[in-house]
Amino acid sequence: ALATAIPLALNNKGAISSAYSVLAFALIFAFSKNGCKTLLVLGTLAFAAAFCVIIDTPLHIFRSNIVNRFFRGGVFTLALLGAGFILHKNSGSTIISKAKKIFFAAGGISFLVYSSIEVYNNLEKCSFLHDFRNGGLSVWWAVVAFTLLIAGIRKNYKVLRASSMLLFIGCLGKIYMIDIAGLNTLHKVIAFLLTGILFLGGAAAYIIFRKRFSEDKK
């Protein structure tokens, strides 16, 4: 009630979603300290409430200023990832391990969506990069996919490597189905060059370190 009183008084959905997100993180933090499953359930419900507020926000709000977008998507993403890290430090039981994976997965998806919106909007606002916004988004996806691949190789986690492969496939499909038709020649060359370098870098890393995770059980 305290977490939502002020945002409700302000009648601002960005503040309400942020309050629910912070409240959810606080409940998950409390759960990690005393192991009360009720707190985990309440924290998950608070995250669900924050998500409902976010998706109920009109699309034009996400194209407004960066502060409004941060209070809607940024705080929610940080809270999810923060909950995952808190549970990771206190992992031990099966329920904590499963909850940790769920929050990390949700936080990763939320980060990809939020960061993609930021990249697209900021490229659109730049006069000399306005027409490159779709190509720039593809490059960003390739960067995230490459980062996931490197992390998956270093930490020896199959789920990260699989996620990077899926994102690379999605990026490749977007390039050939959307970007080719919507970009001029120069921007096509730049988008294909940058994503091609990242694709080759990912393939090289996968080949060089394949022995490290050939018997990976994680």
mmCIF file of C-alpha atoms in Angstrom:
data_model
loop_
_atom_site.group_PDB
_atom_site.id
_atom_site.type_symbol
_atom_site.label_atom_id
_atom_site.label_comp_id
_atom_site.label_asym_id
_atom_site.label_seq_id
_atom_site.Cartn_x
_atom_site.Cartn_y
_atom_site.Cartn_z
ATOM 1 C CA ALA A 1 0.000 0.000 0.000
ATOM 2 C CA LEU A 2 2.819 2.410 0.842
ATOM 3 C CA ALA A 3 4.590 1.574 -2.407
ATOM 4 C CA THR A 4 1.550 2.405 -4.523
ATOM 5 C CA ALA A 5 -0.043 5.279 -2.575
ATOM 6 C CA ILE A 6 2.066 8.095 -4.062
ATOM 7 C CA PRO A 7 2.043 6.795 -7.691
ATOM 8 C CA LEU A 8 -1.727 6.418 -7.508
ATOM 9 C CA ALA A 9 -2.020 9.962 -6.175
ATOM 10 C CA LEU A 10 0.102 11.186 -9.100
ATOM 11 C CA ASN A 11 -2.076 9.173 -11.514
ATOM 12 C CA ASN A 12 1.009 8.277 -13.532
ATOM 13 C CA LYS A 13 1.257 4.782 -15.005
ATOM 14 C CA GLY A 14 5.036 5.025 -15.263
ATOM 15 C CA ALA A 15 5.295 5.708 -11.551
ATOM 16 C CA ILE A 16 2.789 2.942 -10.775
ATOM 17 C CA SER A 17 4.683 0.311 -12.789
ATOM 18 C CA SER A 18 7.956 1.435 -11.176
ATOM 19 C CA ALA A 19 6.391 1.190 -7.699
ATOM 20 C CA TYR A 20 5.128 -2.332 -8.385
ATOM 21 C CA SER A 21 8.555 -3.309 -9.731
ATOM 22 C CA VAL A 22 10.396 -1.963 -6.677
ATOM 23 C CA LEU A 23 7.852 -3.605 -4.397
ATOM 24 C CA ALA A 24 8.337 -6.934 -6.199
ATOM 25 C CA PHE A 25 12.116 -6.687 -5.823
ATOM 26 C CA ALA A 26 11.747 -5.902 -2.102
ATOM 27 C CA LEU A 27 9.496 -8.945 -1.621
ATOM 28 C CA ILE A 28 11.932 -11.219 -3.468
ATOM 29 C CA PHE A 29 14.783 -9.823 -1.386
ATOM 30 C CA ALA A 30 12.818 -10.586 1.789
ATOM 31 C CA PHE A 31 12.135 -14.103 0.487
ATOM 32 C CA SER A 32 15.855 -14.685 -0.084
ATOM 33 C CA LYS A 33 16.513 -13.804 3.565
ATOM 34 C CA ASN A 34 13.893 -15.914 5.341
ATOM 35 C CA GLY A 35 12.682 -18.426 2.733
ATOM 36 C CA CYS A 36 8.976 -17.668 3.177
ATOM 37 C CA LYS A 37 7.332 -18.921 -0.038
ATOM 38 C CA THR A 38 4.437 -16.508 0.418
ATOM 39 C CA LEU A 39 6.839 -13.622 -0.191
ATOM 40 C CA LEU A 40 8.002 -15.252 -3.427
ATOM 41 C CA VAL A 41 4.399 -15.583 -4.609
ATOM 42 C CA LEU A 42 3.595 -11.982 -3.655
ATOM 43 C CA GLY A 43 6.739 -10.750 -5.397
ATOM 44 C CA THR A 44 5.834 -12.632 -8.556
ATOM 45 C CA LEU A 45 2.296 -11.182 -8.443
ATOM 46 C CA ALA A 46 3.764 -7.685 -8.020
ATOM 47 C CA PHE A 47 5.904 -8.231 -11.131
ATOM 48 C CA ALA A 48 2.785 -9.416 -12.968
ATOM 49 C CA ALA A 49 0.936 -6.269 -11.870
ATOM 50 C CA ALA A 50 3.798 -4.083 -13.109
ATOM 51 C CA PHE A 51 3.797 -5.919 -16.440
ATOM 52 C CA CYS A 52 0.034 -5.422 -16.822
ATOM 53 C CA VAL A 53 0.435 -1.686 -16.249
ATOM 54 C CA ILE A 54 3.242 -1.513 -18.809
ATOM 55 C CA ILE A 55 1.386 -3.333 -21.594
ATOM 56 C CA ASP A 56 -1.700 -1.214 -20.894
ATOM 57 C CA THR A 57 0.325 1.912 -21.698
ATOM 58 C CA PRO A 58 -0.521 3.549 -25.085
ATOM 59 C CA LEU A 59 2.163 3.022 -27.731
ATOM 60 C CA HIS A 60 2.788 6.731 -28.213
ATOM 61 C CA ILE A 61 4.095 6.927 -24.628
ATOM 62 C CA PHE A 62 6.971 4.629 -25.569
ATOM 63 C CA ARG A 63 7.894 7.067 -28.310
ATOM 64 C CA SER A 64 8.001 10.002 -25.905
ATOM 65 C CA ASN A 65 10.996 11.083 -23.819
ATOM 66 C CA ILE A 66 13.578 8.722 -22.385
ATOM 67 C CA VAL A 67 12.488 9.342 -18.783
ATOM 68 C CA ASN A 68 8.968 8.030 -19.391
ATOM 69 C CA ARG A 69 10.376 4.935 -21.090
ATOM 70 C CA PHE A 70 12.806 4.320 -18.236
ATOM 71 C CA PHE A 71 10.099 4.471 -15.566
ATOM 72 C CA ARG A 72 8.048 1.973 -17.530
ATOM 73 C CA GLY A 73 10.534 -0.478 -18.989
ATOM 74 C CA GLY A 74 13.870 0.350 -17.390
ATOM 75 C CA VAL A 75 12.884 -0.001 -13.743
ATOM 76 C CA PHE A 76 10.922 -3.169 -14.503
ATOM 77 C CA THR A 77 13.941 -4.705 -16.250
ATOM 78 C CA LEU A 78 16.360 -3.749 -13.468
ATOM 79 C CA ALA A 79 14.001 -5.151 -10.833
ATOM 80 C CA LEU A 80 13.708 -8.492 -12.655
ATOM 81 C CA LEU A 81 17.446 -8.839 -13.138
ATOM 82 C CA GLY A 82 18.067 -7.671 -9.569
ATOM 83 C CA ALA A 83 15.685 -10.343 -8.262
ATOM 84 C CA GLY A 84 17.564 -12.948 -10.279
ATOM 85 C CA PHE A 85 20.931 -11.861 -8.879
ATOM 86 C CA ILE A 86 19.588 -11.814 -5.319
ATOM 87 C CA LEU A 87 18.319 -15.369 -5.654
ATOM 88 C CA HIS A 88 21.545 -16.440 -7.367
ATOM 89 C CA LYS A 89 23.565 -15.333 -4.343
ATOM 90 C CA ASN A 90 21.241 -17.240 -2.019
ATOM 91 C CA SER A 91 20.617 -20.269 -4.214
ATOM 92 C CA GLY A 92 20.366 -23.614 -2.523
ATOM 93 C CA SER A 93 16.884 -25.049 -2.636
ATOM 94 C CA THR A 94 15.108 -26.213 -5.779
ATOM 95 C CA ILE A 95 12.447 -23.512 -5.624
ATOM 96 C CA ILE A 96 15.074 -20.750 -5.445
ATOM 97 C CA SER A 97 16.963 -22.275 -8.373
ATOM 98 C CA LYS A 98 13.809 -22.400 -10.519
ATOM 99 C CA ALA A 99 12.723 -18.890 -9.498
ATOM 100 C CA LYS A 100 16.190 -17.562 -10.316
ATOM 101 C CA LYS A 101 16.050 -18.991 -13.842
ATOM 102 C CA ILE A 102 12.566 -17.558 -14.404
ATOM 103 C CA PHE A 103 13.528 -14.051 -13.268
ATOM 104 C CA PHE A 104 16.747 -14.090 -15.294
ATOM 105 C CA ALA A 105 14.873 -15.240 -18.402
ATOM 106 C CA ALA A 106 12.125 -12.626 -17.926
ATOM 107 C CA GLY A 107 14.721 -9.942 -17.210
ATOM 108 C CA GLY A 108 16.696 -10.872 -20.315
ATOM 109 C CA ILE A 109 13.627 -10.682 -22.547
ATOM 110 C CA SER A 110 12.594 -7.402 -20.938
ATOM 111 C CA PHE A 111 16.107 -5.989 -21.454
ATOM 112 C CA LEU A 112 16.078 -6.944 -25.125
ATOM 113 C CA VAL A 113 12.691 -5.309 -25.695
ATOM 114 C CA TYR A 114 13.493 -2.182 -23.669
ATOM 115 C CA SER A 115 16.959 -1.684 -25.171
ATOM 116 C CA SER A 116 15.581 -2.258 -28.688
ATOM 117 C CA ILE A 117 12.972 0.458 -28.136
ATOM 118 C CA GLU A 118 15.710 2.812 -26.917
ATOM 119 C CA VAL A 119 17.992 2.064 -29.883
ATOM 120 C CA TYR A 120 15.158 2.510 -32.383
ATOM 121 C CA ASN A 121 13.909 5.776 -30.865
ATOM 122 C CA ASN A 122 17.362 7.317 -30.521
ATOM 123 C CA LEU A 123 18.326 6.413 -34.090
ATOM 124 C CA GLU A 124 15.025 7.837 -35.321
ATOM 125 C CA LYS A 125 15.723 11.158 -33.612
ATOM 126 C CA CYS A 126 19.121 11.530 -35.300
ATOM 127 C CA SER A 127 18.625 13.202 -38.666
ATOM 128 C CA PHE A 128 21.584 11.435 -40.321
ATOM 129 C CA LEU A 129 20.675 8.021 -38.836
ATOM 130 C CA HIS A 130 16.896 8.237 -39.187
ATOM 131 C CA ASP A 131 16.797 5.870 -42.175
ATOM 132 C CA PHE A 132 19.203 3.478 -40.450
ATOM 133 C CA ARG A 133 16.915 2.763 -37.483
ATOM 134 C CA ASN A 134 15.865 -0.692 -38.730
ATOM 135 C CA GLY A 135 19.399 -1.635 -39.713
ATOM 136 C CA GLY A 136 20.751 -0.283 -36.432
ATOM 137 C CA LEU A 137 18.236 -2.412 -34.550
ATOM 138 C CA SER A 138 19.480 -5.507 -36.392
ATOM 139 C CA VAL A 139 23.057 -4.620 -35.504
ATOM 140 C CA TRP A 140 22.044 -4.231 -31.860
ATOM 141 C CA TRP A 141 20.382 -7.654 -31.865
ATOM 142 C CA ALA A 142 23.547 -9.134 -33.329
ATOM 143 C CA VAL A 143 25.631 -7.445 -30.605
ATOM 144 C CA VAL A 144 23.359 -8.862 -27.880
ATOM 145 C CA ALA A 145 23.448 -12.315 -29.506
ATOM 146 C CA PHE A 146 27.258 -12.204 -29.724
ATOM 147 C CA THR A 147 27.473 -11.148 -26.065
ATOM 148 C CA LEU A 148 25.196 -14.016 -25.025
ATOM 149 C CA LEU A 149 27.329 -16.451 -27.009
ATOM 150 C CA ILE A 150 30.567 -15.280 -25.376
ATOM 151 C CA ALA A 151 28.938 -15.424 -21.927
ATOM 152 C CA GLY A 152 27.599 -18.902 -22.680
ATOM 153 C CA ILE A 153 31.058 -20.080 -23.693
ATOM 154 C CA ARG A 154 32.828 -18.519 -20.708
ATOM 155 C CA LYS A 155 30.258 -19.673 -18.134
ATOM 156 C CA ASN A 156 29.678 -22.971 -19.943
ATOM 157 C CA TYR A 157 25.884 -22.493 -20.004
ATOM 158 C CA LYS A 158 24.036 -24.127 -22.857
ATOM 159 C CA VAL A 159 20.924 -21.977 -22.369
ATOM 160 C CA LEU A 160 22.879 -18.791 -23.106
ATOM 161 C CA ARG A 161 24.388 -20.273 -26.242
ATOM 162 C CA ALA A 162 20.986 -21.516 -27.401
ATOM 163 C CA SER A 163 19.492 -18.057 -26.748
ATOM 164 C CA SER A 164 22.247 -16.435 -28.784
ATOM 165 C CA MET A 165 21.563 -18.809 -31.692
ATOM 166 C CA LEU A 166 17.838 -18.004 -31.624
ATOM 167 C CA LEU A 167 18.559 -14.272 -31.561
ATOM 168 C CA PHE A 168 21.043 -14.612 -34.430
ATOM 169 C CA ILE A 169 18.353 -16.443 -36.446
ATOM 170 C CA GLY A 170 15.801 -13.747 -35.616
ATOM 171 C CA CYS A 171 18.280 -11.049 -36.597
ATOM 172 C CA LEU A 172 19.048 -12.785 -39.884
ATOM 173 C CA GLY A 173 15.346 -13.173 -40.685
ATOM 174 C CA LYS A 174 14.709 -9.491 -39.912
ATOM 175 C CA ILE A 175 17.551 -8.402 -42.184
ATOM 176 C CA TYR A 176 16.297 -10.336 -45.202
ATOM 177 C CA MET A 177 12.560 -9.785 -44.701
ATOM 178 C CA ILE A 178 12.458 -6.176 -43.442
ATOM 179 C CA ASP A 179 15.775 -4.335 -43.664
ATOM 180 C CA ILE A 180 16.529 -5.028 -47.330
ATOM 181 C CA ALA A 181 13.274 -3.377 -48.409
ATOM 182 C CA GLY A 182 13.486 -0.448 -46.014
ATOM 183 C CA LEU A 183 17.120 0.695 -46.264
ATOM 184 C CA ASN A 184 18.995 2.604 -48.916
ATOM 185 C CA THR A 185 22.143 1.148 -50.464
ATOM 186 C CA LEU A 186 24.629 2.748 -48.046
ATOM 187 C CA HIS A 187 22.689 1.714 -44.960
ATOM 188 C CA LYS A 188 22.251 -1.803 -46.357
ATOM 189 C CA VAL A 189 26.008 -2.098 -46.781
ATOM 190 C CA ILE A 190 26.679 -0.837 -43.246
ATOM 191 C CA ALA A 191 24.049 -3.099 -41.660
ATOM 192 C CA PHE A 192 25.231 -6.193 -43.531
ATOM 193 C CA LEU A 193 28.898 -5.413 -42.871
ATOM 194 C CA LEU A 194 28.495 -4.956 -39.119
ATOM 195 C CA THR A 195 26.159 -7.910 -38.626
ATOM 196 C CA GLY A 196 28.355 -10.074 -40.867
ATOM 197 C CA ILE A 197 31.396 -9.305 -38.711
ATOM 198 C CA LEU A 198 29.457 -10.242 -35.595
ATOM 199 C CA PHE A 199 28.169 -13.441 -37.206
ATOM 200 C CA LEU A 200 31.681 -14.465 -38.238
ATOM 201 C CA GLY A 201 33.029 -13.561 -34.806
ATOM 202 C CA GLY A 202 30.370 -15.700 -33.153
ATOM 203 C CA ALA A 203 31.072 -18.621 -35.471
ATOM 204 C CA ALA A 204 34.814 -18.347 -34.836
ATOM 205 C CA ALA A 205 34.296 -18.260 -31.069
ATOM 206 C CA TYR A 206 31.999 -21.278 -31.253
ATOM 207 C CA ILE A 207 34.562 -23.269 -33.272
ATOM 208 C CA ILE A 208 37.581 -22.262 -31.152
ATOM 209 C CA PHE A 209 35.951 -23.075 -27.818
ATOM 210 C CA ARG A 210 33.722 -25.995 -28.864
ATOM 211 C CA LYS A 211 35.820 -28.477 -26.871
ATOM 212 C CA ARG A 212 35.073 -26.549 -23.683
ATOM 213 C CA PHE A 213 31.350 -27.325 -23.805
ATOM 214 C CA SER A 214 31.272 -30.524 -25.872
ATOM 215 C CA GLU A 215 30.210 -32.435 -22.748
ATOM 216 C CA ASP A 216 28.239 -29.575 -21.178
ATOM 217 C CA LYS A 217 25.446 -30.719 -18.860
ATOM 218 C CA LYS A 218 24.258 -27.258 -17.778
#
